[in-house]
């Protein structure tokens, strides 16, 4: 987090009768609704509530694709030796309100290609986290991978949440790069915050605030627009460039 940002937040503080700085008053604030399972439609994918009956076999097949083995390294569970084992785990996640699991469905094939969830839902304070991300090789580095995150962000902010979080193992460099590419700002490390599979985990924290969401949304929608891809599906303008533009004063794409 930059010193400029910290100074800005301090400048927004208000003095009380004792000469102490405290946070800006939010007289209109009300608790957010807890997200209810919904289907989120995009042009490259849809994000729908996890259904073991509909998704387990397809997800397990997708997770057997070459390269998927590495997906489990930083997760607190898996890999699963069989469809039976994976289905049993999914059954334990299905229908939970927190974490609230969603399956990512490829729009072209109709096949399940990944998982994500809302979690640590703090409706009273307007804070929600995205996590449990497991993108199969069929989804990785595809427009649908970005769009799935956009759809989940959009839904959370439309519900009134004021802080959207991303946390990951500090050593998970692909996850950290993904967070920054998607517009999350790095906030710091929580050292020795967990023990995962018998190993220490330092956790990197990222967030997007509701005040930042309009610019992040504009960058994501500009990148996802069909005209940003050529006939071979190659991007014309990188999302990292668009995010850099808004951090430096506005989304221009120039």
mmCIF file of C-alpha atoms in Angstrom:
data_model
loop_
_atom_site.group_PDB
_atom_site.id
_atom_site.type_symbol
_atom_site.label_atom_id
_atom_site.label_comp_id
_atom_site.label_asym_id
_atom_site.label_seq_id
_atom_site.Cartn_x
_atom_site.Cartn_y
_atom_site.Cartn_z
ATOM 1 C CA UNK A 1 0.000 0.000 0.000
ATOM 2 C CA UNK A 2 1.445 3.368 -1.018
ATOM 3 C CA UNK A 3 2.284 6.174 1.430
ATOM 4 C CA UNK A 4 0.142 8.442 -0.739
ATOM 5 C CA UNK A 5 -2.903 6.237 -0.151
ATOM 6 C CA UNK A 6 -2.287 6.107 3.599
ATOM 7 C CA UNK A 7 -1.933 9.895 3.716
ATOM 8 C CA UNK A 8 -5.151 10.244 1.773
ATOM 9 C CA UNK A 9 -7.046 8.038 4.217
ATOM 10 C CA UNK A 10 -5.645 9.949 7.183
ATOM 11 C CA UNK A 11 -6.720 13.215 5.571
ATOM 12 C CA UNK A 12 -10.263 11.876 5.376
ATOM 13 C CA UNK A 13 -10.397 11.325 9.115
ATOM 14 C CA UNK A 14 -12.487 13.585 11.340
ATOM 15 C CA UNK A 15 -11.583 15.072 14.702
ATOM 16 C CA UNK A 16 -13.789 14.293 17.658
ATOM 17 C CA UNK A 17 -14.271 16.493 20.734
ATOM 18 C CA UNK A 18 -11.055 15.091 22.211
ATOM 19 C CA UNK A 19 -8.921 16.042 19.219
ATOM 20 C CA UNK A 20 -8.676 12.419 18.062
ATOM 21 C CA UNK A 21 -8.894 11.366 14.445
ATOM 22 C CA UNK A 22 -11.566 8.812 13.698
ATOM 23 C CA UNK A 23 -13.224 7.455 10.572
ATOM 24 C CA UNK A 24 -15.510 9.334 8.242
ATOM 25 C CA UNK A 25 -19.138 9.098 9.368
ATOM 26 C CA UNK A 26 -21.418 6.846 7.295
ATOM 27 C CA UNK A 27 -24.881 7.953 8.377
ATOM 28 C CA UNK A 28 -26.647 6.185 5.536
ATOM 29 C CA UNK A 29 -24.846 2.855 5.981
ATOM 30 C CA UNK A 30 -26.954 -0.273 6.258
ATOM 31 C CA UNK A 31 -25.883 -3.901 6.325
ATOM 32 C CA UNK A 32 -25.696 -5.616 2.954
ATOM 33 C CA UNK A 33 -27.844 -8.593 2.075
ATOM 34 C CA UNK A 34 -26.117 -11.948 2.244
ATOM 35 C CA UNK A 35 -25.651 -13.155 -1.346
ATOM 36 C CA UNK A 36 -28.256 -15.637 -2.450
ATOM 37 C CA UNK A 37 -27.342 -18.324 -5.018
ATOM 38 C CA UNK A 38 -27.841 -16.830 -8.473
ATOM 39 C CA UNK A 39 -26.725 -17.537 -12.022
ATOM 40 C CA UNK A 40 -24.414 -14.871 -13.440
ATOM 41 C CA UNK A 41 -24.378 -14.723 -17.226
ATOM 42 C CA UNK A 42 -21.497 -13.495 -19.363
ATOM 43 C CA UNK A 43 -20.536 -13.798 -22.989
ATOM 44 C CA UNK A 44 -17.710 -16.305 -22.431
ATOM 45 C CA UNK A 45 -19.017 -18.143 -19.379
ATOM 46 C CA UNK A 46 -21.728 -18.335 -16.806
ATOM 47 C CA UNK A 47 -21.213 -18.690 -13.077
ATOM 48 C CA UNK A 48 -23.841 -20.790 -11.359
ATOM 49 C CA UNK A 49 -24.340 -22.316 -7.895
ATOM 50 C CA UNK A 50 -22.460 -25.576 -7.393
ATOM 51 C CA UNK A 51 -24.601 -28.633 -8.104
ATOM 52 C CA UNK A 52 -23.013 -31.985 -7.393
ATOM 53 C CA UNK A 53 -25.517 -33.767 -9.638
ATOM 54 C CA UNK A 54 -24.855 -31.470 -12.590
ATOM 55 C CA UNK A 55 -21.206 -30.538 -12.147
ATOM 56 C CA UNK A 56 -19.181 -33.163 -10.252
ATOM 57 C CA UNK A 57 -18.277 -35.456 -13.144
ATOM 58 C CA UNK A 58 -17.464 -32.591 -15.503
ATOM 59 C CA UNK A 59 -15.383 -30.755 -12.934
ATOM 60 C CA UNK A 60 -13.450 -33.881 -12.044
ATOM 61 C CA UNK A 61 -12.716 -34.550 -15.719
ATOM 62 C CA UNK A 62 -11.560 -30.974 -16.211
ATOM 63 C CA UNK A 63 -9.304 -31.264 -13.168
ATOM 64 C CA UNK A 64 -7.637 -34.316 -14.733
ATOM 65 C CA UNK A 65 -6.399 -32.327 -17.737
ATOM 66 C CA UNK A 66 -2.634 -32.106 -18.168
ATOM 67 C CA UNK A 67 -1.244 -29.413 -15.885
ATOM 68 C CA UNK A 68 -4.097 -29.503 -13.384
ATOM 69 C CA UNK A 69 -2.013 -31.280 -10.747
ATOM 70 C CA UNK A 70 -0.340 -28.023 -9.731
ATOM 71 C CA UNK A 71 -3.701 -26.449 -8.902
ATOM 72 C CA UNK A 72 -3.856 -28.236 -5.554
ATOM 73 C CA UNK A 73 -0.529 -27.059 -4.137
ATOM 74 C CA UNK A 74 -1.849 -23.966 -2.374
ATOM 75 C CA UNK A 75 -5.359 -25.204 -1.600
ATOM 76 C CA UNK A 76 -6.133 -26.634 1.817
ATOM 77 C CA UNK A 77 -7.602 -29.836 0.329
ATOM 78 C CA UNK A 78 -7.035 -32.160 -2.590
ATOM 79 C CA UNK A 79 -5.927 -33.589 -4.869
ATOM 80 C CA UNK A 80 -8.611 -36.262 -4.932
ATOM 81 C CA UNK A 81 -7.737 -39.767 -6.025
ATOM 82 C CA UNK A 82 -11.111 -40.579 -7.553
ATOM 83 C CA UNK A 83 -14.388 -39.102 -8.708
ATOM 84 C CA UNK A 84 -15.981 -40.674 -5.639
ATOM 85 C CA UNK A 85 -13.635 -38.805 -3.305
ATOM 86 C CA UNK A 86 -14.045 -35.523 -5.188
ATOM 87 C CA UNK A 87 -17.828 -35.884 -5.253
ATOM 88 C CA UNK A 88 -17.878 -36.478 -1.496
ATOM 89 C CA UNK A 89 -15.928 -33.264 -0.938
ATOM 90 C CA UNK A 90 -18.164 -31.294 -3.305
ATOM 91 C CA UNK A 91 -21.234 -32.652 -1.543
ATOM 92 C CA UNK A 92 -19.928 -31.140 1.679
ATOM 93 C CA UNK A 93 -19.612 -27.738 -0.032
ATOM 94 C CA UNK A 94 -22.890 -27.775 -1.951
ATOM 95 C CA UNK A 95 -25.566 -25.522 -0.529
ATOM 96 C CA UNK A 96 -23.376 -23.775 2.048
ATOM 97 C CA UNK A 97 -23.975 -20.067 2.501
ATOM 98 C CA UNK A 98 -20.360 -19.376 3.535
ATOM 99 C CA UNK A 99 -18.337 -20.426 1.685
ATOM 100 C CA UNK A 100 -20.848 -20.159 -1.164
ATOM 101 C CA UNK A 101 -19.519 -22.205 -4.072
ATOM 102 C CA UNK A 102 -20.053 -21.512 -7.757
ATOM 103 C CA UNK A 103 -19.176 -23.526 -10.834
ATOM 104 C CA UNK A 104 -17.781 -21.753 -13.885
ATOM 105 C CA UNK A 105 -19.366 -23.064 -17.080
ATOM 106 C CA UNK A 106 -17.737 -22.492 -20.461
ATOM 107 C CA UNK A 107 -20.329 -20.810 -22.678
ATOM 108 C CA UNK A 108 -19.164 -22.476 -25.903
ATOM 109 C CA UNK A 109 -18.963 -26.070 -24.663
ATOM 110 C CA UNK A 110 -21.411 -25.944 -21.774
ATOM 111 C CA UNK A 111 -18.862 -27.845 -19.683
ATOM 112 C CA UNK A 112 -17.839 -27.113 -16.082
ATOM 113 C CA UNK A 113 -14.283 -25.779 -16.138
ATOM 114 C CA UNK A 114 -13.630 -24.276 -12.719
ATOM 115 C CA UNK A 115 -14.742 -23.445 -9.192
ATOM 116 C CA UNK A 116 -14.863 -20.252 -7.130
ATOM 117 C CA UNK A 117 -16.663 -19.086 -4.022
ATOM 118 C CA UNK A 118 -17.694 -16.172 -1.924
ATOM 119 C CA UNK A 119 -16.453 -16.594 1.631
ATOM 120 C CA UNK A 120 -15.898 -14.781 4.925
ATOM 121 C CA UNK A 121 -19.065 -12.870 4.142
ATOM 122 C CA UNK A 122 -19.409 -9.969 6.583
ATOM 123 C CA UNK A 123 -22.703 -8.418 5.542
ATOM 124 C CA UNK A 124 -22.847 -6.084 8.566
ATOM 125 C CA UNK A 125 -19.631 -4.349 7.480
ATOM 126 C CA UNK A 126 -20.032 -4.811 3.737
ATOM 127 C CA UNK A 127 -16.980 -7.038 3.296
ATOM 128 C CA UNK A 128 -16.828 -10.138 1.123
ATOM 129 C CA UNK A 129 -13.988 -12.318 -0.151
ATOM 130 C CA UNK A 130 -13.554 -14.383 -3.292
ATOM 131 C CA UNK A 131 -11.600 -17.595 -2.946
ATOM 132 C CA UNK A 132 -11.374 -21.370 -3.295
ATOM 133 C CA UNK A 133 -10.372 -20.663 -6.891
ATOM 134 C CA UNK A 134 -9.581 -23.768 -8.911
ATOM 135 C CA UNK A 135 -9.326 -23.092 -12.629
ATOM 136 C CA UNK A 136 -8.830 -26.170 -14.760
ATOM 137 C CA UNK A 137 -6.472 -25.956 -17.771
ATOM 138 C CA UNK A 138 -9.629 -25.638 -19.901
ATOM 139 C CA UNK A 139 -10.245 -22.240 -18.267
ATOM 140 C CA UNK A 140 -6.794 -20.896 -17.509
ATOM 141 C CA UNK A 141 -5.647 -17.899 -19.571
ATOM 142 C CA UNK A 142 -8.992 -17.699 -21.362
ATOM 143 C CA UNK A 143 -11.301 -14.648 -21.466
ATOM 144 C CA UNK A 144 -13.815 -16.679 -19.461
ATOM 145 C CA UNK A 145 -11.340 -16.849 -16.562
ATOM 146 C CA UNK A 146 -11.323 -13.070 -16.289
ATOM 147 C CA UNK A 147 -15.027 -12.758 -16.970
ATOM 148 C CA UNK A 148 -15.935 -15.136 -14.144
ATOM 149 C CA UNK A 149 -14.127 -12.882 -11.674
ATOM 150 C CA UNK A 150 -15.747 -9.798 -13.196
ATOM 151 C CA UNK A 151 -19.214 -11.325 -12.828
ATOM 152 C CA UNK A 152 -18.642 -12.194 -9.179
ATOM 153 C CA UNK A 153 -17.201 -8.752 -8.403
ATOM 154 C CA UNK A 154 -20.080 -7.006 -10.137
ATOM 155 C CA UNK A 155 -22.668 -9.008 -8.252
ATOM 156 C CA UNK A 156 -21.052 -8.240 -4.880
ATOM 157 C CA UNK A 157 -20.814 -4.512 -5.508
ATOM 158 C CA UNK A 158 -24.366 -4.394 -6.858
ATOM 159 C CA UNK A 159 -25.458 -5.869 -3.507
ATOM 160 C CA UNK A 160 -23.831 -2.886 -1.813
ATOM 161 C CA UNK A 161 -20.593 -4.410 -0.505
ATOM 162 C CA UNK A 162 -17.927 -1.794 0.083
ATOM 163 C CA UNK A 163 -14.849 -4.040 0.214
ATOM 164 C CA UNK A 164 -14.042 -7.050 -1.990
ATOM 165 C CA UNK A 165 -11.090 -9.165 -0.844
ATOM 166 C CA UNK A 166 -8.624 -11.584 -2.390
ATOM 167 C CA UNK A 167 -6.248 -13.515 -0.150
ATOM 168 C CA UNK A 168 -3.680 -16.112 -1.159
ATOM 169 C CA UNK A 169 -0.527 -17.866 -0.072
ATOM 170 C CA UNK A 170 2.219 -15.262 -0.329
ATOM 171 C CA UNK A 171 4.321 -17.777 -2.284
ATOM 172 C CA UNK A 172 1.558 -18.325 -4.863
ATOM 173 C CA UNK A 173 2.961 -15.931 -7.444
ATOM 174 C CA UNK A 174 0.402 -16.741 -10.190
ATOM 175 C CA UNK A 175 -2.432 -15.900 -7.794
ATOM 176 C CA UNK A 176 -0.764 -12.658 -6.758
ATOM 177 C CA UNK A 177 -0.234 -11.635 -10.379
ATOM 178 C CA UNK A 178 -3.857 -12.484 -11.140
ATOM 179 C CA UNK A 179 -5.085 -10.298 -8.271
ATOM 180 C CA UNK A 180 -3.076 -7.319 -9.485
ATOM 181 C CA UNK A 181 -4.142 -7.852 -13.094
ATOM 182 C CA UNK A 182 -7.800 -7.865 -11.994
ATOM 183 C CA UNK A 183 -7.448 -4.520 -10.223
ATOM 184 C CA UNK A 184 -6.901 -5.576 -6.612
ATOM 185 C CA UNK A 185 -4.499 -3.466 -4.564
ATOM 186 C CA UNK A 186 -1.934 -5.170 -2.343
ATOM 187 C CA UNK A 187 -2.366 -4.395 1.346
ATOM 188 C CA UNK A 188 0.333 -6.459 3.025
ATOM 189 C CA UNK A 189 1.286 -9.829 4.481
ATOM 190 C CA UNK A 190 -0.181 -11.657 7.436
ATOM 191 C CA UNK A 191 2.840 -13.651 8.563
ATOM 192 C CA UNK A 192 2.389 -17.232 9.785
ATOM 193 C CA UNK A 193 -1.371 -16.888 9.461
ATOM 194 C CA UNK A 194 -2.117 -20.549 8.690
ATOM 195 C CA UNK A 195 -0.786 -24.068 8.609
ATOM 196 C CA UNK A 196 -1.827 -25.674 5.308
ATOM 197 C CA UNK A 197 -1.054 -29.327 4.639
ATOM 198 C CA UNK A 198 1.577 -29.233 7.354
ATOM 199 C CA UNK A 199 3.356 -26.178 5.959
ATOM 200 C CA UNK A 200 3.511 -22.550 7.052
ATOM 201 C CA UNK A 201 1.426 -20.086 5.082
ATOM 202 C CA UNK A 202 2.028 -16.359 5.025
ATOM 203 C CA UNK A 203 -1.081 -14.756 3.511
ATOM 204 C CA UNK A 204 -1.026 -11.884 1.029
ATOM 205 C CA UNK A 205 -4.044 -9.564 1.293
ATOM 206 C CA UNK A 206 -5.581 -7.635 -1.616
ATOM 207 C CA UNK A 207 -8.776 -5.631 -1.966
ATOM 208 C CA UNK A 208 -10.964 -3.503 -4.211
ATOM 209 C CA UNK A 209 -13.088 -0.811 -2.563
ATOM 210 C CA UNK A 210 -16.467 0.346 -3.765
ATOM 211 C CA UNK A 211 -14.955 3.734 -4.618
ATOM 212 C CA UNK A 212 -12.461 1.962 -6.910
ATOM 213 C CA UNK A 213 -14.976 -0.367 -8.499
ATOM 214 C CA UNK A 214 -16.258 2.006 -11.240
ATOM 215 C CA UNK A 215 -12.761 2.367 -12.701
ATOM 216 C CA UNK A 216 -11.963 -1.333 -12.270
ATOM 217 C CA UNK A 217 -15.276 -2.227 -13.889
ATOM 218 C CA UNK A 218 -14.588 0.057 -16.834
ATOM 219 C CA UNK A 219 -11.170 -1.544 -17.386
ATOM 220 C CA UNK A 220 -12.574 -5.078 -17.166
ATOM 221 C CA UNK A 221 -15.457 -4.340 -19.515
ATOM 222 C CA UNK A 222 -13.132 -2.659 -22.006
ATOM 223 C CA UNK A 223 -10.861 -5.697 -21.971
ATOM 224 C CA UNK A 224 -13.732 -8.204 -22.243
ATOM 225 C CA UNK A 225 -15.364 -6.387 -25.161
ATOM 226 C CA UNK A 226 -15.367 -8.528 -28.351
ATOM 227 C CA UNK A 227 -13.540 -5.795 -30.280
ATOM 228 C CA UNK A 228 -10.544 -6.210 -27.963
ATOM 229 C CA UNK A 229 -9.850 -9.621 -29.535
ATOM 230 C CA UNK A 230 -8.744 -10.343 -33.079
ATOM 231 C CA UNK A 231 -10.040 -13.158 -35.280
ATOM 232 C CA UNK A 232 -7.603 -15.579 -33.658
ATOM 233 C CA UNK A 233 -8.778 -14.617 -30.160
ATOM 234 C CA UNK A 234 -5.635 -12.645 -29.290
ATOM 235 C CA UNK A 235 -6.082 -9.604 -27.080
ATOM 236 C CA UNK A 236 -5.398 -6.237 -28.641
ATOM 237 C CA UNK A 237 -4.956 -4.399 -25.356
ATOM 238 C CA UNK A 238 -3.684 -6.029 -22.174
ATOM 239 C CA UNK A 239 -5.788 -5.817 -19.034
ATOM 240 C CA UNK A 240 -2.668 -5.000 -17.015
ATOM 241 C CA UNK A 241 -2.258 -1.891 -19.188
ATOM 242 C CA UNK A 242 -5.843 -0.816 -18.594
ATOM 243 C CA UNK A 243 -5.481 -1.287 -14.849
ATOM 244 C CA UNK A 244 -2.260 0.703 -14.902
ATOM 245 C CA UNK A 245 -4.122 3.490 -16.674
ATOM 246 C CA UNK A 246 -6.785 3.788 -13.989
ATOM 247 C CA UNK A 247 -4.237 3.702 -11.199
ATOM 248 C CA UNK A 248 -2.449 6.574 -12.928
ATOM 249 C CA UNK A 249 -5.527 8.722 -13.270
ATOM 250 C CA UNK A 250 -8.095 7.164 -15.568
ATOM 251 C CA UNK A 251 -8.898 4.401 -18.032
ATOM 252 C CA UNK A 252 -7.809 5.569 -21.450
ATOM 253 C CA UNK A 253 -6.326 2.550 -23.180
ATOM 254 C CA UNK A 254 -3.917 4.852 -25.027
#
